[in-house]
C-alpha positions as a printed Julia matrix, in Angstrom:
142×3 Matrix{Float64}:
 -16.18  -121.06  -60.74
 -14.65  -123.98  -58.83
 -11.37  -122.26  -60.46
 -11.85  -119.05  -59.37
 -12.57  -119.35  -55.83
  -9.48  -121.6   -56.37
  -7.33  -118.95  -57.54
  -8.45  -115.8   -55.57
  -8.53  -118.62  -52.31
 -10.38  -116.33  -49.15
 -11.74  -113.63  -51.44
 -15.57  -115.37  -53.2
 -15.92  -116.34  -49.61
 -15.58  -111.67  -47.85
 -18.05  -108.8   -47.98
 -18.75  -107.99  -51.18
 -20.06  -104.63  -50.3
 -23.25  -104.57  -51.32
 -25.88  -103.38  -48.58
 -27.73  -107.07  -48.49
 -23.8   -108.61  -47.49
 -23.94  -110.99  -49.55
 -20.28  -112.4   -50.25
 -19.42  -112.36  -53.13
 -19.51  -115.26  -54.24
 -23.13  -115.39  -53.3
 -23.5   -111.86  -55.24
 -21.5   -112.95  -58.66
 -23.39  -115.97  -58.64
 -26.69  -113.83  -58.7
 -25.41  -111.85  -61.57
 -23.85  -114.31  -64.08
 -27.97  -116.33  -63.5
 -28.81  -112.87  -64.17
 -26.28  -113.25  -67.47
 -28.25  -116.71  -67.86
 -31.77  -115.87  -67.56
 -31.45  -112.86  -70.35
 -29.08  -112.88  -72.19
 -27.94  -117.22  -72.33
 -28.96  -117.96  -75.3
 -28.22  -114.45  -77.21
 -25.58  -113.61  -79.33
 -24.11  -111.09  -77.57
 -23.03  -108.12  -79.58
 -18.99  -107.12  -81.16
 -17.9   -111.38  -81.65
 -17.96  -111.95  -77.8
 -17.11  -114.76  -77.01
 -19.88  -115.98  -74.0
 -17.06  -118.39  -72.09
 -14.59  -114.9   -71.47
 -17.48  -112.9   -70.75
 -18.45  -115.22  -68.44
 -14.92  -115.7   -67.6
 -15.93  -111.11  -66.98
 -18.38  -111.46  -64.82
 -17.56  -113.92  -62.73
 -13.93  -111.41  -61.99
 -16.37  -108.01  -62.37
 -16.33  -107.16  -58.17
 -12.88  -110.16  -57.02
 -11.46  -106.81  -56.5
 -14.32  -105.08  -53.5
 -13.58  -107.5   -50.72
 -10.16  -105.9   -50.78
 -11.66  -101.62  -51.26
 -14.02  -102.59  -48.31
 -10.93  -103.88  -45.48
  -9.2   -100.82  -47.13
 -12.0    -98.44  -46.02
 -13.29   -97.21  -49.54
 -15.17   -99.41  -52.16
 -15.18   -96.96  -54.96
 -11.82   -98.48  -55.06
 -12.46  -101.64  -56.67
 -12.09  -101.18  -59.65
  -7.56  -100.18  -59.22
  -7.5   -103.92  -56.94
  -9.95  -105.95  -59.0
  -7.55  -103.97  -61.99
  -4.21  -105.72  -59.57
  -5.17  -109.06  -59.64
  -6.82  -109.56  -62.89
  -4.04  -108.43  -64.62
  -2.08  -111.01  -64.21
  -4.01  -113.7   -63.78
  -4.79  -112.93  -67.29
  -1.71  -113.21  -67.96
  -1.05  -116.41  -66.73
  -4.42  -117.87  -68.78
  -3.2   -116.94  -72.28
  -6.04  -114.51  -73.22
  -4.93  -112.63  -76.14
  -4.61  -108.72  -76.61
  -8.73  -108.06  -77.85
 -10.58  -109.82  -75.25
  -8.05  -108.55  -72.42
  -8.57  -104.95  -73.81
 -12.69  -105.59  -73.29
 -12.18  -107.4   -70.05
  -9.83  -104.67  -69.17
 -12.37  -102.28  -70.11
 -15.09  -103.65  -68.11
 -13.34  -104.71  -65.05
 -11.89  -100.59  -64.51
 -15.72   -99.38  -64.15
 -19.18   -99.44  -64.67
 -20.49   -98.79  -68.05
 -22.59  -101.51  -67.69
 -24.0   -101.16  -64.5
 -24.4    -97.17  -65.57
 -26.54   -98.25  -68.02
 -29.01  -101.05  -66.25
 -28.82   -98.76  -62.86
 -30.05   -95.73  -65.96
 -28.14   -93.6   -64.81
 -26.83   -93.65  -68.25
 -28.46   -94.07  -72.03
 -26.86   -96.78  -74.26
 -25.07   -95.13  -76.7
 -23.51   -93.02  -74.32
 -22.29   -96.56  -72.07
 -20.74   -98.05  -75.42
 -19.09   -94.75  -76.28
 -17.84   -94.62  -72.72
 -16.97   -98.22  -73.26
 -15.3    -98.13  -76.92
 -13.71   -94.98  -75.64
 -12.51   -97.47  -72.73
 -11.27  -100.51  -75.58
  -9.53   -97.84  -76.7
  -7.17   -97.43  -73.92
  -6.03  -100.21  -73.57
  -5.6   -101.31  -76.71
  -3.18   -98.75  -76.66
  -1.27   -99.89  -73.93
   2.95  -101.51  -74.69
   2.45  -104.42  -74.87
   4.27  -105.31  -72.0
   1.56  -103.95  -69.37
  -0.09  -107.61  -70.01
């Protein structure tokens, strides 16, 4: 978190846009804590690198404070992508991991599953479709 707080100065101390009024850092640390509690000792499906998944979790709401400040928290994914694409370019992430990360960060398919709004198969299918879309984008987009 220290590295990301340095990269995204004055972001993690802002409102995460949740009803509990947590800062983005507090919310992110809780999400990451839940991941560690339930999945920290398990292998992730599809060969997903656990360290990269932790990075995705740490960035999952990075655009939300901007969206809240601009009056529409539903635009959080748009702001998140605007922030993370240059970040991923700077840290040189391979195309497969970028596609996966951008898929997760561009919407809430996992959240919909976790909250019981989607079945596992439906959420998985949506994630795969979204990832294919990212993989088909021209490489210079990254």
